[in-house]
Short mmCIF file of N, CA, C and O in Angstrom, two decimals:
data_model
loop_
_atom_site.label_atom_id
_atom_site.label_comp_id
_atom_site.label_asym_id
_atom_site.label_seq_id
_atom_site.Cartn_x
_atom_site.Cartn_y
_atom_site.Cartn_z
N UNK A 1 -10.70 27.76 21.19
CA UNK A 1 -10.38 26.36 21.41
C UNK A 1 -9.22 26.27 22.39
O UNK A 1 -8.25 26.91 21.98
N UNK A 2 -9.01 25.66 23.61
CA UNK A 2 -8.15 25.59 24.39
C UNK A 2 -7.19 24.44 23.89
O UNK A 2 -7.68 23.41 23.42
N UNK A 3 -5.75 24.60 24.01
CA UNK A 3 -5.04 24.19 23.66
C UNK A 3 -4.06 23.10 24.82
O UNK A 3 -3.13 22.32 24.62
N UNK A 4 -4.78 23.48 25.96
CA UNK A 4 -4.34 22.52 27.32
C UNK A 4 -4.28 21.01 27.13
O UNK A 4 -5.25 20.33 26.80
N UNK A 5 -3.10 20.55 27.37
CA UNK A 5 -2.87 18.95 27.44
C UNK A 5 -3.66 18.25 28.61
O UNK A 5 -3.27 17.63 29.60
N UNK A 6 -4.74 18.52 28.21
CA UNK A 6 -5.86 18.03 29.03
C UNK A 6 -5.99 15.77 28.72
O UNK A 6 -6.31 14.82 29.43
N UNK A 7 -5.63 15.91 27.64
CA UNK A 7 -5.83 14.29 27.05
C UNK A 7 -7.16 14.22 26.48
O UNK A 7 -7.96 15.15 26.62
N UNK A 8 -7.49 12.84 25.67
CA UNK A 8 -8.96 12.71 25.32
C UNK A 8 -9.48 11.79 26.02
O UNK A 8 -8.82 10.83 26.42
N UNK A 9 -10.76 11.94 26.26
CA UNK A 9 -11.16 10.77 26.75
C UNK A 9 -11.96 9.58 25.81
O UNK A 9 -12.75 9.62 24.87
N UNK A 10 -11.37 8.65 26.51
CA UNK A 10 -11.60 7.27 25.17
C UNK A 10 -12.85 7.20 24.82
O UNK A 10 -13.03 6.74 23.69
N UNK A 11 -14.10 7.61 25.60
CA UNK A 11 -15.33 7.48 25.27
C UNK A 11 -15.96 8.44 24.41
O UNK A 11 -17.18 8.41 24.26
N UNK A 12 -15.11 9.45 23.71
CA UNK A 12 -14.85 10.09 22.89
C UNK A 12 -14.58 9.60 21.60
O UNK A 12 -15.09 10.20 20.65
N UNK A 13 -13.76 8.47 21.36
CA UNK A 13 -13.75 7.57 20.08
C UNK A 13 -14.22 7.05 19.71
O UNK A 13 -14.79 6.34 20.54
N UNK A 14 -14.54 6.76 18.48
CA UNK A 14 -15.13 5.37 17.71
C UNK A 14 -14.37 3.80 18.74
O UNK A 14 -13.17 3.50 18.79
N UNK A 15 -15.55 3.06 19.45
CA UNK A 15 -14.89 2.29 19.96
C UNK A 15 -14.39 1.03 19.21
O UNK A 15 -13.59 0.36 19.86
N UNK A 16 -14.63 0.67 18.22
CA UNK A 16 -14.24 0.24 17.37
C UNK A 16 -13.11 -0.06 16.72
O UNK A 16 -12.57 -1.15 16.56
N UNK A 17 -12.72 1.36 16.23
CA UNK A 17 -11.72 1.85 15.48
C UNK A 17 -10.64 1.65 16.83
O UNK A 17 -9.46 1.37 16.62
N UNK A 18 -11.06 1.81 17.93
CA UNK A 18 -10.00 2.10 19.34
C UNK A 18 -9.33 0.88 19.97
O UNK A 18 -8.25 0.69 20.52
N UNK A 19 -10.28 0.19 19.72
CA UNK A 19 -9.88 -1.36 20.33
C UNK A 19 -8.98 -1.68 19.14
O UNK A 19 -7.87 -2.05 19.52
N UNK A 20 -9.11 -1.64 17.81
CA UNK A 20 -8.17 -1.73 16.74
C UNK A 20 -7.31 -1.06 17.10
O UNK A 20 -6.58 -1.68 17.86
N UNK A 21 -6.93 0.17 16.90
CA UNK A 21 -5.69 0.81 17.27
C UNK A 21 -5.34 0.05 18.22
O UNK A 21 -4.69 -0.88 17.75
N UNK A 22 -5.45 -0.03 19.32
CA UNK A 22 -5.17 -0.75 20.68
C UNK A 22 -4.18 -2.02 20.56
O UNK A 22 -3.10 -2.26 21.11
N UNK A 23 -4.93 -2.71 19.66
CA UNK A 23 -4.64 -4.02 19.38
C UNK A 23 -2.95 -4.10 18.39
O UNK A 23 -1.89 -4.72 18.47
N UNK A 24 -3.53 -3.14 17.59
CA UNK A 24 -2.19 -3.12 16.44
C UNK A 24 -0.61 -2.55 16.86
O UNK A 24 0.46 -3.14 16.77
N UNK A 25 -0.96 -0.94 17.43
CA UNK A 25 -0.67 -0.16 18.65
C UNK A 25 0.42 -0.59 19.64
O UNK A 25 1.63 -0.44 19.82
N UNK A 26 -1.07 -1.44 20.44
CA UNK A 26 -0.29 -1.27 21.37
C UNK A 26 -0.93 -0.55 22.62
O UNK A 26 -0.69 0.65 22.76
N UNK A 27 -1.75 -1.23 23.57
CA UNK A 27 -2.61 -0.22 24.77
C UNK A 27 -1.69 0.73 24.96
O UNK A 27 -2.17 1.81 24.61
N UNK A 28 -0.43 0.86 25.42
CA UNK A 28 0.52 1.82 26.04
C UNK A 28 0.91 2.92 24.90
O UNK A 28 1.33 4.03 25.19
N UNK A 29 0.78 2.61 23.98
CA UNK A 29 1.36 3.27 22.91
C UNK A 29 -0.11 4.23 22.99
O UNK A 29 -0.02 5.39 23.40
N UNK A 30 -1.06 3.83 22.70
CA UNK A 30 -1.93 4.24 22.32
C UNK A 30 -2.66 5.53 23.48
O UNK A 30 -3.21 6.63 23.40
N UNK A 31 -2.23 4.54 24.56
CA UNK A 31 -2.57 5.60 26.20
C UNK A 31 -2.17 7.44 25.88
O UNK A 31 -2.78 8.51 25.82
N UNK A 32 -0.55 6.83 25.74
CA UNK A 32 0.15 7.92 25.84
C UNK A 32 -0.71 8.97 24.61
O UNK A 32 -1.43 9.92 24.93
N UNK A 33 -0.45 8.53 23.21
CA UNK A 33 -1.05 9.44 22.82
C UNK A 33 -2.66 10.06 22.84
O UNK A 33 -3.11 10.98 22.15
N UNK A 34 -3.16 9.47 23.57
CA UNK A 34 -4.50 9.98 23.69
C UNK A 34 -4.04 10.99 25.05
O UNK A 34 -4.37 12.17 25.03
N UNK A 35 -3.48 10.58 25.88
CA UNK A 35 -3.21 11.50 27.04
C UNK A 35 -2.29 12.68 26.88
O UNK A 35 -2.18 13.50 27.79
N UNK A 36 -1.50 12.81 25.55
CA UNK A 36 -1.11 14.28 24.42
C UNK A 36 -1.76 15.07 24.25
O UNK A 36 -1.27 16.19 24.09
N UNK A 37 -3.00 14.93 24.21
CA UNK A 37 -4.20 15.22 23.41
C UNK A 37 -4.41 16.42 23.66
O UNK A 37 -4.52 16.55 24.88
N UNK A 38 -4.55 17.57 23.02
CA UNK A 38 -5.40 18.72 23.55
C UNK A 38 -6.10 19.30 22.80
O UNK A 38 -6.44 18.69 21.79
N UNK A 39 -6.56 20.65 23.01
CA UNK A 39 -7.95 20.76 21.65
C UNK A 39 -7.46 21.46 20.30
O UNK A 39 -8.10 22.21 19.56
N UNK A 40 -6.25 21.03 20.18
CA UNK A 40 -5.70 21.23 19.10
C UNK A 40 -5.04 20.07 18.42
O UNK A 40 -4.15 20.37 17.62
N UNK A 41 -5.37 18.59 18.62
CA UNK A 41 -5.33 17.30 18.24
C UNK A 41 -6.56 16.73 18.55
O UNK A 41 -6.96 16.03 17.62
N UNK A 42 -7.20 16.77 19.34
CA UNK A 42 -8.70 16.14 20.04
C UNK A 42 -9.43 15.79 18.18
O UNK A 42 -10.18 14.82 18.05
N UNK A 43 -9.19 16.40 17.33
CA UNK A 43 -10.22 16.36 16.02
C UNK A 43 -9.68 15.63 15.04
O UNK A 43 -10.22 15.23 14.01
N UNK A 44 -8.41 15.44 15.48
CA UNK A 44 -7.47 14.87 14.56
C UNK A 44 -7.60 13.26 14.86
O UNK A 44 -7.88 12.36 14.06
N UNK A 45 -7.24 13.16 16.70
CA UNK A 45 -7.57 12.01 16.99
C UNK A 45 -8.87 11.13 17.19
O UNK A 45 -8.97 10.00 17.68
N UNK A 46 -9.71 11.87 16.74
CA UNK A 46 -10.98 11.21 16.53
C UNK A 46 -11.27 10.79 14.84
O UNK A 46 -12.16 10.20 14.24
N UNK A 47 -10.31 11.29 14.56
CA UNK A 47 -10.50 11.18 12.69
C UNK A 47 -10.19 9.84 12.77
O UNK A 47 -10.81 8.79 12.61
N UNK A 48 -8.61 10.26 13.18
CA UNK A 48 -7.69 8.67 12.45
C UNK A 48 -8.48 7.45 13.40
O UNK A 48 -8.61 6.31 12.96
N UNK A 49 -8.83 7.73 14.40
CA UNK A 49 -9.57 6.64 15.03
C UNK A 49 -10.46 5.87 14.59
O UNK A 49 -10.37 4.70 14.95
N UNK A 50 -11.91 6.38 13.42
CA UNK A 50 -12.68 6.39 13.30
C UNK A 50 -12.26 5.97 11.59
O UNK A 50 -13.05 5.34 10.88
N UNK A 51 -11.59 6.21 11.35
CA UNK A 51 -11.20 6.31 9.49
C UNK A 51 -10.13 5.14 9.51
O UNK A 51 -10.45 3.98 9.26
N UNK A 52 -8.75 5.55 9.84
CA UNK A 52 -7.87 4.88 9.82
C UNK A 52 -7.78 3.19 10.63
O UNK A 52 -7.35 2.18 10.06
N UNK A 53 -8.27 3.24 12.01
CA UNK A 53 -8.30 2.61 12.59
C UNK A 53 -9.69 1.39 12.68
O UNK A 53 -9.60 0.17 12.83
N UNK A 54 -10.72 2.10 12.57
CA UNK A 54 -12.15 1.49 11.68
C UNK A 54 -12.56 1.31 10.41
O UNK A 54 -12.88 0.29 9.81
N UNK A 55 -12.53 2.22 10.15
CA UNK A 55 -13.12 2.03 8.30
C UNK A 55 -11.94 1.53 7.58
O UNK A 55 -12.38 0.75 6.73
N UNK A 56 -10.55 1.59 7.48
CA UNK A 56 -9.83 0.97 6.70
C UNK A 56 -9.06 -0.54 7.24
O UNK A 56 -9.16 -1.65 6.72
N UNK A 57 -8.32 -0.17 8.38
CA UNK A 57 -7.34 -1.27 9.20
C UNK A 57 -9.24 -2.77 9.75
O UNK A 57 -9.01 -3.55 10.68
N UNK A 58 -10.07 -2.81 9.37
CA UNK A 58 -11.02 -3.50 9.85
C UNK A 58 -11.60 -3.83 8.48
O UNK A 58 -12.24 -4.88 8.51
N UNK A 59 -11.56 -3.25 7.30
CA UNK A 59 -12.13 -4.10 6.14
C UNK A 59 -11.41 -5.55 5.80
O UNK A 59 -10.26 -5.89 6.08
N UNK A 60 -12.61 -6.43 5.01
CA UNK A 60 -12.42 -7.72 5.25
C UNK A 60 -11.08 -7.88 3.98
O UNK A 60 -10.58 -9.00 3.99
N UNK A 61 -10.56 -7.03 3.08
CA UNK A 61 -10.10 -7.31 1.98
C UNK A 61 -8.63 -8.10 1.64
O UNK A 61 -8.32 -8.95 0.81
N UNK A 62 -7.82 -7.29 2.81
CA UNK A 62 -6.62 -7.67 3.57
C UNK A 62 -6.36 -7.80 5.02
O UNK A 62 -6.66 -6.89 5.80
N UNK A 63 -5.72 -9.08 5.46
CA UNK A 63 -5.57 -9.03 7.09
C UNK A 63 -4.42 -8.46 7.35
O UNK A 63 -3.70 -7.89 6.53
N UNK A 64 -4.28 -8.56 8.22
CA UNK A 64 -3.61 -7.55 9.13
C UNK A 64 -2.03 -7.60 8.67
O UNK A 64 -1.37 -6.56 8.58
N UNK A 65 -1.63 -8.54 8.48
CA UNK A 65 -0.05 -8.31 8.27
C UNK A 65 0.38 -7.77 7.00
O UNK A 65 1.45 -7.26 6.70
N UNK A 66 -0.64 -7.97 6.34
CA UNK A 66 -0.61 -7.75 4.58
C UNK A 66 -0.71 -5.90 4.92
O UNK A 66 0.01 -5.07 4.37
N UNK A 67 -1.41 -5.71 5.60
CA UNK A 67 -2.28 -4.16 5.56
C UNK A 67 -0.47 -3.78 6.50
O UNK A 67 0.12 -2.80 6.04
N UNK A 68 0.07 -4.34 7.38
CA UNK A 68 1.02 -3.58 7.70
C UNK A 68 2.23 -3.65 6.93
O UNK A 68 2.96 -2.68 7.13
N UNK A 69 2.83 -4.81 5.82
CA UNK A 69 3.26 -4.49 4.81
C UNK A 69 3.25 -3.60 3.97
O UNK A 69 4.23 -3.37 3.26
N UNK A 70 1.80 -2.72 3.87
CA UNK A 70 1.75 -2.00 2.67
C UNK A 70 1.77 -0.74 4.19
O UNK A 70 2.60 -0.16 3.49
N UNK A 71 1.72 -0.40 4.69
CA UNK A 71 1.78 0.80 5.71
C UNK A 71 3.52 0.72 5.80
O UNK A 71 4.10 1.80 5.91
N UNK A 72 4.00 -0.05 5.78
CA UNK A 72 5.50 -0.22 5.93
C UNK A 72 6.15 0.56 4.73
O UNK A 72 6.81 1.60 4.83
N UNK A 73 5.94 0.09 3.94
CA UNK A 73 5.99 0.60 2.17
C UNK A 73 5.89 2.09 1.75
O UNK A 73 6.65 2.84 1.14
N UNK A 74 4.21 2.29 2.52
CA UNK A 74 3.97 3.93 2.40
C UNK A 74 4.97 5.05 2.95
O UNK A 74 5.33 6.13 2.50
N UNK A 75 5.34 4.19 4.36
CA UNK A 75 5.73 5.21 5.01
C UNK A 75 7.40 5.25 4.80
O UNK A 75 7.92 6.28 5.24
N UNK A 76 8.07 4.53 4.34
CA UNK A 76 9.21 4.54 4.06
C UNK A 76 9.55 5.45 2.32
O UNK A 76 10.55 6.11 2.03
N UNK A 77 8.24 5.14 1.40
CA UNK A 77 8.36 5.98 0.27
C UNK A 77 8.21 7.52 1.00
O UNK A 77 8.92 8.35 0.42
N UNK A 78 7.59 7.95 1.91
CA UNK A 78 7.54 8.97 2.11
C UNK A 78 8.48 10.04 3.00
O UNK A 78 8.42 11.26 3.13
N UNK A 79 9.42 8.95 3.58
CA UNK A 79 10.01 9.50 4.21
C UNK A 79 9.45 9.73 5.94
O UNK A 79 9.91 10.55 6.73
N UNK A 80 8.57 8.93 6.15
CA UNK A 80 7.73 9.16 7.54
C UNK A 80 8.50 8.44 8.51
O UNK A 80 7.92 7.39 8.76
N UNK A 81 9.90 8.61 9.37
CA UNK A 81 10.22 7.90 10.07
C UNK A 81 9.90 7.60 10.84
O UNK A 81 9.94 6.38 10.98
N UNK A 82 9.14 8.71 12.35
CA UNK A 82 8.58 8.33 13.03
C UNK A 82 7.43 7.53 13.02
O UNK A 82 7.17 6.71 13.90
N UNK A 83 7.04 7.65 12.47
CA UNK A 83 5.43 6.51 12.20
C UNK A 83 6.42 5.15 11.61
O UNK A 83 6.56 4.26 12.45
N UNK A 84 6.88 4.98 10.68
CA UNK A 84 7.68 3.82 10.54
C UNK A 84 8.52 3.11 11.77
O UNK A 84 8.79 1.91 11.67
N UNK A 85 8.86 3.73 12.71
CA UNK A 85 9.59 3.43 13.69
C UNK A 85 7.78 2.40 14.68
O UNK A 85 7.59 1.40 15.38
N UNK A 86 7.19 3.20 14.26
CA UNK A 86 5.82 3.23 15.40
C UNK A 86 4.95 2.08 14.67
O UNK A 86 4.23 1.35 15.36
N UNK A 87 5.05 1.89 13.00
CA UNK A 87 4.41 0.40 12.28
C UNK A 87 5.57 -0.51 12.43
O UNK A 87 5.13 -1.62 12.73
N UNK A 88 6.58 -0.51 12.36
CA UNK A 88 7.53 -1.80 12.79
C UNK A 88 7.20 -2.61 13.60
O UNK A 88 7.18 -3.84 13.53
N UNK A 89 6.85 -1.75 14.64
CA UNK A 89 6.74 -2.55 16.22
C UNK A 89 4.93 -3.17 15.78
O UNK A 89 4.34 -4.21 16.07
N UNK A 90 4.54 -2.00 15.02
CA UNK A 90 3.24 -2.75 14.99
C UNK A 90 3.00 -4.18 14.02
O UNK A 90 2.26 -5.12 14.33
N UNK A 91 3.75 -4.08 12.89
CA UNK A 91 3.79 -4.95 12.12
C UNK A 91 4.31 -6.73 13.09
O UNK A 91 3.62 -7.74 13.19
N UNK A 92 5.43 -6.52 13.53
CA UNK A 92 5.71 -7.51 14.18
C UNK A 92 4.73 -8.05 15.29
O UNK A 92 4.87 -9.22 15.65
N UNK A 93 3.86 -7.35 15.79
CA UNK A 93 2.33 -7.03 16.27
C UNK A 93 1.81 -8.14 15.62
O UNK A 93 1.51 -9.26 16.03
N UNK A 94 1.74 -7.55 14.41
CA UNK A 94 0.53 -8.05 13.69
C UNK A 94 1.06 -9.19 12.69
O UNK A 94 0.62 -9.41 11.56
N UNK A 95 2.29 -9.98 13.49
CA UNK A 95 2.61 -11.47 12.94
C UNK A 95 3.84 -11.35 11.82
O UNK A 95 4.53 -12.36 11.73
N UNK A 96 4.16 -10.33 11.05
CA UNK A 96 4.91 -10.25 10.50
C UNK A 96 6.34 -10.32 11.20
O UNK A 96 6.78 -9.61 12.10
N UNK A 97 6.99 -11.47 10.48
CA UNK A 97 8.05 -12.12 11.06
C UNK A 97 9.65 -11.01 11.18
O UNK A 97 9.33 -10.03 10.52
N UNK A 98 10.83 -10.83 11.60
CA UNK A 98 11.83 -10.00 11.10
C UNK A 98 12.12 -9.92 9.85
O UNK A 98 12.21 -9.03 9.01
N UNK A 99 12.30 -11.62 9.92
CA UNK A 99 13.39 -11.59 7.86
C UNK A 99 12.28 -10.85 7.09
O UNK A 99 12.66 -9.97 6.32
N UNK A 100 11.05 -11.07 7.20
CA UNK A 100 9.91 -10.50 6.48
C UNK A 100 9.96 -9.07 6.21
O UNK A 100 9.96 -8.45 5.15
N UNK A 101 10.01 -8.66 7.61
CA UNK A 101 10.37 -6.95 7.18
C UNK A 101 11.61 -6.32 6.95
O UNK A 101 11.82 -5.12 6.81
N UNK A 102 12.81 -7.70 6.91
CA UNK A 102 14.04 -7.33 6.21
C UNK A 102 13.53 -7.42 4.94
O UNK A 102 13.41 -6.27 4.52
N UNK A 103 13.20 -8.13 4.20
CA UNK A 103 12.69 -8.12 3.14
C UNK A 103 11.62 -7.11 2.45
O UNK A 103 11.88 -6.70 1.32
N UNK A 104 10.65 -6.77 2.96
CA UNK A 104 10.15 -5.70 2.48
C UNK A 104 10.91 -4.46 2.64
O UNK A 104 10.97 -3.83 1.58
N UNK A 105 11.59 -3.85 3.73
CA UNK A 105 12.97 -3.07 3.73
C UNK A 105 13.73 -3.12 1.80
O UNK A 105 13.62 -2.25 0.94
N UNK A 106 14.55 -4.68 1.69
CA UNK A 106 14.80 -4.56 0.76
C UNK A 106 13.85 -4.32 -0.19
O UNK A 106 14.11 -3.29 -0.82
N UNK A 107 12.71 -4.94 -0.58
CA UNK A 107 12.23 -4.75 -1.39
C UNK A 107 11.80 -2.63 -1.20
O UNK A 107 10.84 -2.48 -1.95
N UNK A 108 11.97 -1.92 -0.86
CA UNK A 108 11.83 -0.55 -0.93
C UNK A 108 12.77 -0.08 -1.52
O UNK A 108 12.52 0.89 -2.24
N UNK A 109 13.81 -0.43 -1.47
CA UNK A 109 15.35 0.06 -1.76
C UNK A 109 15.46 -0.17 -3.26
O UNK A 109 16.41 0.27 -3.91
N UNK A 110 14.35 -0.96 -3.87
CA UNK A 110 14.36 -0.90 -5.56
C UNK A 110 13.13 -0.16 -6.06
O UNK A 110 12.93 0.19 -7.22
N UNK A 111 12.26 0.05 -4.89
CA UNK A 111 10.72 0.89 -5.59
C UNK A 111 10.81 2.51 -5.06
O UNK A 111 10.46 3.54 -5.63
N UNK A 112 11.44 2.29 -3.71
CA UNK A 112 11.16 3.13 -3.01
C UNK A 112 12.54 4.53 -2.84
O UNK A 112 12.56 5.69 -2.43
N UNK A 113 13.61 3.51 -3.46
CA UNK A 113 15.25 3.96 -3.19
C UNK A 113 16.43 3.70 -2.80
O UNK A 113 16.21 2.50 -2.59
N UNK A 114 17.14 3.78 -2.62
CA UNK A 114 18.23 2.95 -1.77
C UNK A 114 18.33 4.30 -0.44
O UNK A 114 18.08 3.83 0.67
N UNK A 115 18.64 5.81 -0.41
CA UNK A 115 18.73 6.43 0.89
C UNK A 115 17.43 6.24 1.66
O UNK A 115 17.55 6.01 2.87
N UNK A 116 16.16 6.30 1.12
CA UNK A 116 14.74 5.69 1.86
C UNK A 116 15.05 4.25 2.59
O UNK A 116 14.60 4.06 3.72
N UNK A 117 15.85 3.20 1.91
CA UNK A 117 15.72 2.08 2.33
C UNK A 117 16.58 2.05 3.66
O UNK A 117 16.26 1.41 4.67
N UNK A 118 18.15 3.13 3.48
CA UNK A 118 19.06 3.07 4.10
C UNK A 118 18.45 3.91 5.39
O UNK A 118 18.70 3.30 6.43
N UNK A 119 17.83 4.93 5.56
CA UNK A 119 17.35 5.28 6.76
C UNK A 119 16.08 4.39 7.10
O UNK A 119 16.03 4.47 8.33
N UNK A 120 15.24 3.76 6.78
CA UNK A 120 14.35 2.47 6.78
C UNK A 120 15.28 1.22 7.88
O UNK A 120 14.92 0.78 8.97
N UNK A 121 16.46 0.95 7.13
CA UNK A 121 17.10 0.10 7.89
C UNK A 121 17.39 0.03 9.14
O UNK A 121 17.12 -0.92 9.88
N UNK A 122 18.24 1.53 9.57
CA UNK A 122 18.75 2.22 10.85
C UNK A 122 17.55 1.83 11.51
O UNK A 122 17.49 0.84 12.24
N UNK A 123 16.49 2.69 11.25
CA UNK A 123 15.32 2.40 12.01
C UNK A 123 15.22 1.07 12.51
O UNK A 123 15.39 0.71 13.68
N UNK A 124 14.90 0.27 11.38
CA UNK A 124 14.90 -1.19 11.22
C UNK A 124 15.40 -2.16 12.84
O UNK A 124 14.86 -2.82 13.73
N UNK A 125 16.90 -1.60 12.40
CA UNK A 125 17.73 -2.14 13.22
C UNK A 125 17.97 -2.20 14.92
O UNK A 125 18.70 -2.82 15.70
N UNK A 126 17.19 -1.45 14.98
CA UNK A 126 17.57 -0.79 16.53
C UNK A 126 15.74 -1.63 17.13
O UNK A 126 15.67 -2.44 18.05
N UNK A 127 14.27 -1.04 16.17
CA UNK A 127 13.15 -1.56 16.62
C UNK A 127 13.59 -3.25 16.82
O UNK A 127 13.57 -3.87 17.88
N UNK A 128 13.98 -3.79 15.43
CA UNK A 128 14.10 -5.27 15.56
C UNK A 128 15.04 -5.77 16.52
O UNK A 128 15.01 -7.00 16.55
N UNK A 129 16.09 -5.13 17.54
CA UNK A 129 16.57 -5.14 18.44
C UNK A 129 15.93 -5.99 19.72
O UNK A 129 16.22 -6.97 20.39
N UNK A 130 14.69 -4.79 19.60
CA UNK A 130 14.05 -5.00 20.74
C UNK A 130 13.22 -6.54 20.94
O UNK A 130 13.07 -7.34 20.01
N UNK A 131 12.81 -6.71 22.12
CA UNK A 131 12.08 -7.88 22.71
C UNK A 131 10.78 -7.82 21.53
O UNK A 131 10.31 -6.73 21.20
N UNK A 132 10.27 -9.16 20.93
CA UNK A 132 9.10 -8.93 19.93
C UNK A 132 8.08 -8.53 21.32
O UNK A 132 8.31 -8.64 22.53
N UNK A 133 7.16 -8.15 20.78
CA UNK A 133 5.82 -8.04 21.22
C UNK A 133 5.18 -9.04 21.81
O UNK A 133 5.37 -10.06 21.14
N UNK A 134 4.26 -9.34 23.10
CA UNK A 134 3.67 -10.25 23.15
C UNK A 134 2.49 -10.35 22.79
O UNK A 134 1.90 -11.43 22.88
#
């Protein structure tokens, strides 16, 4: 398996699942990491594309801001900063207001912990900084 940062090519994905990512994401966000890609992610990024990005983020059960509330949640119980740094921007994406995700922030800091919440925040602080999304 060659391991060359060759990138994937999009016609390679579930297009589906891709235009979702895209959308939630972020085209640029999403560029870059497909253009990471080599054949030692190429299988990975066809998973989450196809699973994560289609079959779950596209069921009718919860819309979109609700689904990035609870991705907010996960990833802060777990300690996942970078991806939390990377659903912030998406959440506000996907309509969820600041105070909102100050608030779910707090609300982690009683389910999730107070040092989870406190590196949650930092994060917090610097994404919500930035210009929202258009």
């Amino acid at each position: 398996m060659s391991t060359a940062n060759d990138g994937i090519d999009p016609s390679e994905l579930d297009p589906d699942g891709l235009a979702v990512r895209r959308e939630v994401l972020g085209a640029d966000y999403v560029a870059a990491a497909l253009a990471n890609t080599d054949g030692t992610t190429a299988e990975f990024q066809q998973l989450i594309t196809r699973y994560a990005w289609n079959e779950i983020w596209t069921r009718p059960g919860l819309e979109r801001r609700m689904r990035s509330a609870v991705t907010l949640t996960a990833l802060i119980a777990h300690g996942h900063w970078a991806e939390l740094e990377m659903h912030l921007r998406a959440a506000r994406r996907n309509g969820l207001t600041d105070a909102e995700i100050v608030e779910i922030l707090l609300q982690t800091a009683i389910y999730c912990g107070v040092p989870a919440a406190n590196s949650a925040f930092k994060i917090a602080q610097r994404v919500l900084a930035e210009p929202p999304p258009e």
